[in-house]
Every structure is written in structure tokens, then in C-alpha cells.
N, CA, C and O atoms as a DFTB+ gen file, in Angstrom:
216 C
 N C O
     1  1      -7.963      53.925    -167.826
     2  2      -8.730      54.954    -168.452
     3  2      -8.714      56.182    -167.541
     4  3      -9.179      56.138    -166.402
     5  1      -8.185      57.239    -168.054
     6  2      -8.044      58.472    -167.285
     7  2      -9.040      59.505    -167.842
     8  3      -8.851      60.057    -168.925
     9  1     -10.109      59.746    -167.061
    10  2     -11.112      60.707    -167.493
    11  2     -10.909      62.006    -166.747
    12  3     -10.901      62.044    -165.517
    13  1     -10.748      63.054    -167.504
    14  2     -10.675      64.374    -166.892
    15  2     -11.965      65.098    -167.136
    16  3     -12.418      65.218    -168.274
    17  1     -12.562      65.585    -166.064
    18  2     -13.827      66.316    -166.184
    19  2     -13.520      67.787    -165.910
    20  3     -12.927      68.153    -164.896
    21  1     -13.939      68.585    -166.834
    22  2     -13.768      70.032    -166.693
    23  2     -14.644      70.522    -165.540
    24  3     -15.778      70.073    -165.376
    25  1     -14.125      71.411    -164.777
    26  2     -14.870      71.934    -163.607
    27  2     -16.141      72.655    -164.029
    28  3     -17.105      72.687    -163.264
    29  1     -16.169      73.213    -165.183
    30  2     -17.351      73.943    -165.637
    31  2     -18.450      72.997    -166.121
    32  3     -19.594      73.428    -166.268
    33  1     -18.147      71.743    -166.370
    34  2     -19.155      70.801    -166.845
    35  2     -20.290      70.583    -165.864
    36  3     -21.403      70.254    -166.274
    37  1     -20.034      70.758    -164.586
    38  2     -21.064      70.557    -163.591
    39  2     -22.181      71.605    -163.744
    40  3     -23.318      71.380    -163.331
    41  1     -21.834      72.750    -164.345
    42  2     -22.872      73.779    -164.557
    43  2     -23.946      73.300    -165.535
    44  3     -25.097      73.726    -165.444
    45  1     -23.582      72.421    -166.463
    46  2     -24.577      71.880    -167.380
    47  2     -25.610      71.058    -166.660
    48  3     -26.696      70.832    -167.193
    49  1     -25.309      70.611    -165.478
    50  2     -26.267      69.868    -164.661
    51  2     -26.950      70.793    -163.650
    52  3     -28.167      70.730    -163.479
    53  1     -26.186      71.638    -162.992
    54  2     -26.734      72.424    -161.892
    55  2     -27.664      73.544    -162.337
    56  3     -28.657      73.819    -161.664
    57  1     -27.367      74.188    -163.442
    58  2     -28.212      75.298    -163.900
    59  2     -29.607      74.788    -164.297
    60  3     -30.597      75.354    -163.834
    61  1     -29.729      73.754    -165.128
    62  2     -31.090      73.262    -165.419
    63  2     -31.812      72.729    -164.175
    64  3     -33.017      72.935    -164.034
    65  1     -31.110      72.062    -163.288
    66  2     -31.752      71.595    -162.070
    67  2     -32.266      72.759    -161.217
    68  3     -33.352      72.679    -160.642
    69  1     -31.495      73.822    -161.140
    70  2     -31.914      75.004    -160.399
    71  2     -33.148      75.636    -161.006
    72  3     -34.066      76.040    -160.292
    73  1     -33.166      75.720    -162.332
    74  2     -34.337      76.305    -163.008
    75  2     -35.559      75.440    -162.778
    76  3     -36.643      75.975    -162.544
    77  1     -35.429      74.144    -162.836
    78  2     -36.549      73.234    -162.590
    79  2     -37.044      73.355    -161.153
    80  3     -38.250      73.332    -160.906
    81  1     -36.108      73.486    -160.194
    82  2     -36.477      73.618    -158.792
    83  2     -37.245      74.907    -158.547
    84  3     -38.263      74.904    -157.855
    85  1     -36.765      76.003    -159.107
    86  2     -37.449      77.300    -158.933
    87  2     -38.836      77.249    -159.568
    88  3     -39.803      77.759    -159.002
    89  1     -38.931      76.633    -160.743
    90  2     -40.248      76.491    -161.387
    91  2     -41.189      75.661    -160.539
    92  3     -42.361      76.011    -160.400
    93  1     -40.704      74.567    -159.968
    94  2     -41.547      73.710    -159.128
    95  2     -42.007      74.457    -157.863
    96  3     -43.165      74.338    -157.463
    97  1     -41.135      75.198    -157.258
    98  2     -41.511      75.981    -156.066
    99  2     -42.567      77.031    -156.450
   100  3     -43.511      77.273    -155.698
   101  1     -42.403      77.636    -157.600
   102  2     -43.381      78.618    -158.067
   103  2     -44.747      77.983    -158.312
   104  3     -45.772      78.580    -157.982
   105  1     -44.776      76.792    -158.880
   106  2     -46.039      76.099    -159.133
   107  2     -46.727      75.760    -157.820
   108  3     -47.938      75.938    -157.692
   109  1     -45.978      75.279    -156.853
   110  2     -46.571      74.933    -155.551
   111  2     -47.094      76.191    -154.844
   112  3     -48.165      76.163    -154.239
   113  1     -46.350      77.274    -154.921
   114  2     -46.795      78.521    -154.301
   115  2     -48.056      79.048    -154.987
   116  3     -48.985      79.503    -154.319
   117  1     -48.088      78.986    -156.340
   118  2     -49.260      79.423    -157.078
   119  2     -50.471      78.568    -156.713
   120  3     -51.572      79.097    -156.559
   121  1     -50.283      77.248    -156.573
   122  2     -51.371      76.375    -156.184
   123  2     -51.901      76.764    -154.825
   124  3     -53.114      76.829    -154.626
   125  1     -50.997      77.027    -153.874
   126  2     -51.404      77.379    -152.510
   127  2     -52.195      78.693    -152.508
   128  3     -53.179      78.827    -151.780
   129  1     -51.772      79.638    -153.306
   130  2     -52.516      80.904    -153.354
   131  2     -53.896      80.717    -153.946
   132  3     -54.868      81.290    -153.454
   133  1     -53.992      79.918    -155.000
   134  2     -55.297      79.741    -155.651
   135  2     -56.235      78.855    -154.843
   136  3     -57.448      78.920    -155.041
   137  1     -55.724      78.040    -153.953
   138  2     -56.601      77.204    -153.129
   139  2     -56.774      77.805    -151.716
   140  3     -57.152      77.107    -150.775
   141  1     -56.493      79.093    -151.595
   142  2     -56.728      79.858    -150.379
   143  2     -56.060      79.266    -149.144
   144  3     -56.664      79.245    -148.072
   145  1     -54.863      78.799    -149.270
   146  2     -54.143      78.207    -148.158
   147  2     -53.660      79.262    -147.172
   148  3     -53.324      78.944    -146.031
   149  1     -53.624      80.537    -147.617
   150  2     -53.120      81.595    -146.761
   151  2     -54.231      82.496    -146.259
   152  3     -53.958      83.586    -145.757
   153  1     -55.455      82.074    -146.380
   154  2     -56.579      82.875    -145.898
   155  2     -56.815      82.557    -144.414
   156  3     -56.664      81.413    -143.986
   157  1     -57.175      83.548    -143.663
   158  2     -57.575      83.397    -142.260
   159  2     -56.534      82.668    -141.422
   160  3     -56.864      81.731    -140.695
   161  1     -55.310      83.086    -141.518
   162  2     -54.239      82.428    -140.744
   163  2     -54.364      82.676    -139.252
   164  3     -53.953      81.848    -138.439
   165  1     -54.930      83.812    -138.897
   166  2     -55.011      84.157    -137.480
   167  2     -56.181      83.461    -136.790
   168  3     -56.178      83.342    -135.565
   169  1     -57.158      83.007    -137.524
   170  2     -58.330      82.394    -136.900
   171  2     -58.020      81.096    -136.170
   172  3     -58.601      80.804    -135.125
   173  1     -57.090      80.312    -136.738
   174  2     -56.734      79.045    -136.089
   175  2     -56.020      79.298    -134.770
   176  3     -56.306      78.636    -133.773
   177  1     -55.087      80.257    -134.755
   178  2     -54.385      80.590    -133.524
   179  2     -55.317      81.169    -132.485
   180  3     -55.186      80.877    -131.296
   181  1     -56.250      81.981    -132.920
   182  2     -57.190      82.601    -131.989
   183  2     -58.131      81.538    -131.435
   184  3     -58.553      81.638    -130.282
   185  1     -58.468      80.531    -132.222
   186  2     -59.389      79.496    -131.712
   187  2     -58.733      78.665    -130.597
   188  3     -59.427      78.123    -129.737
   189  1     -57.428      78.570    -130.615
   190  2     -56.742      77.868    -129.530
   191  2     -56.824      78.679    -128.238
   192  3     -57.023      78.132    -127.154
   193  1     -56.665      80.000    -128.380
   194  2     -56.707      80.871    -127.202
   195  2     -58.137      80.920    -126.648
   196  3     -58.335      80.885    -125.434
   197  1     -59.119      81.001    -127.529
   198  2     -60.528      81.131    -127.130
   199  2     -61.182      79.732    -127.014
   200  3     -62.345      79.577    -127.388
   201  1     -60.485      78.752    -126.523
   202  2     -61.007      77.384    -126.416
   203  2     -62.208      77.363    -125.483
   204  3     -62.086      77.678    -124.299
   205  1     -63.326      77.007    -125.998
   206  2     -64.571      77.011    -125.207
   207  2     -64.825      75.673    -124.527
   208  3     -65.762      75.541    -123.739
   209  1     -63.990      74.679    -124.829
   210  2     -64.165      73.371    -124.196
   211  2     -63.572      73.336    -122.772
   212  3     -63.943      72.480    -121.969
   213  1     -62.679      74.240    -122.474
   214  2     -61.990      74.219    -121.175
   215  2     -62.825      74.799    -120.077
   216  3     -62.385      74.851    -118.928
């Protein structure tokens, strides 16, 4: 059995997978923004420098 696969057939797989991946990344980024994951980023670093336990 000799199966020939057209080189363009892979696009039928890769394009939808790419769209799903971009959508998933967008959903995760949107979730992070809505749950304030990017708020006060400098406070954690500053707390290490201003360590009062030392």
C-alpha cells in the first residue's frame, strides 16, 4: 500500500492547532489579569531587600 500525503495536508492540522493554542494563551492571560496576578510586582522584590528578620 503506497500512501502519498500531500505536503499541504499538514496545514489542515497545524492551522487549527495554532488557533486553539493562541485562544488558550489568551484565556490564561485574561484570567491572570482579572485575578490581579500582575498587581504589586515590585513589592515582593522590595520585601526581600527590606528583610527585617536579618
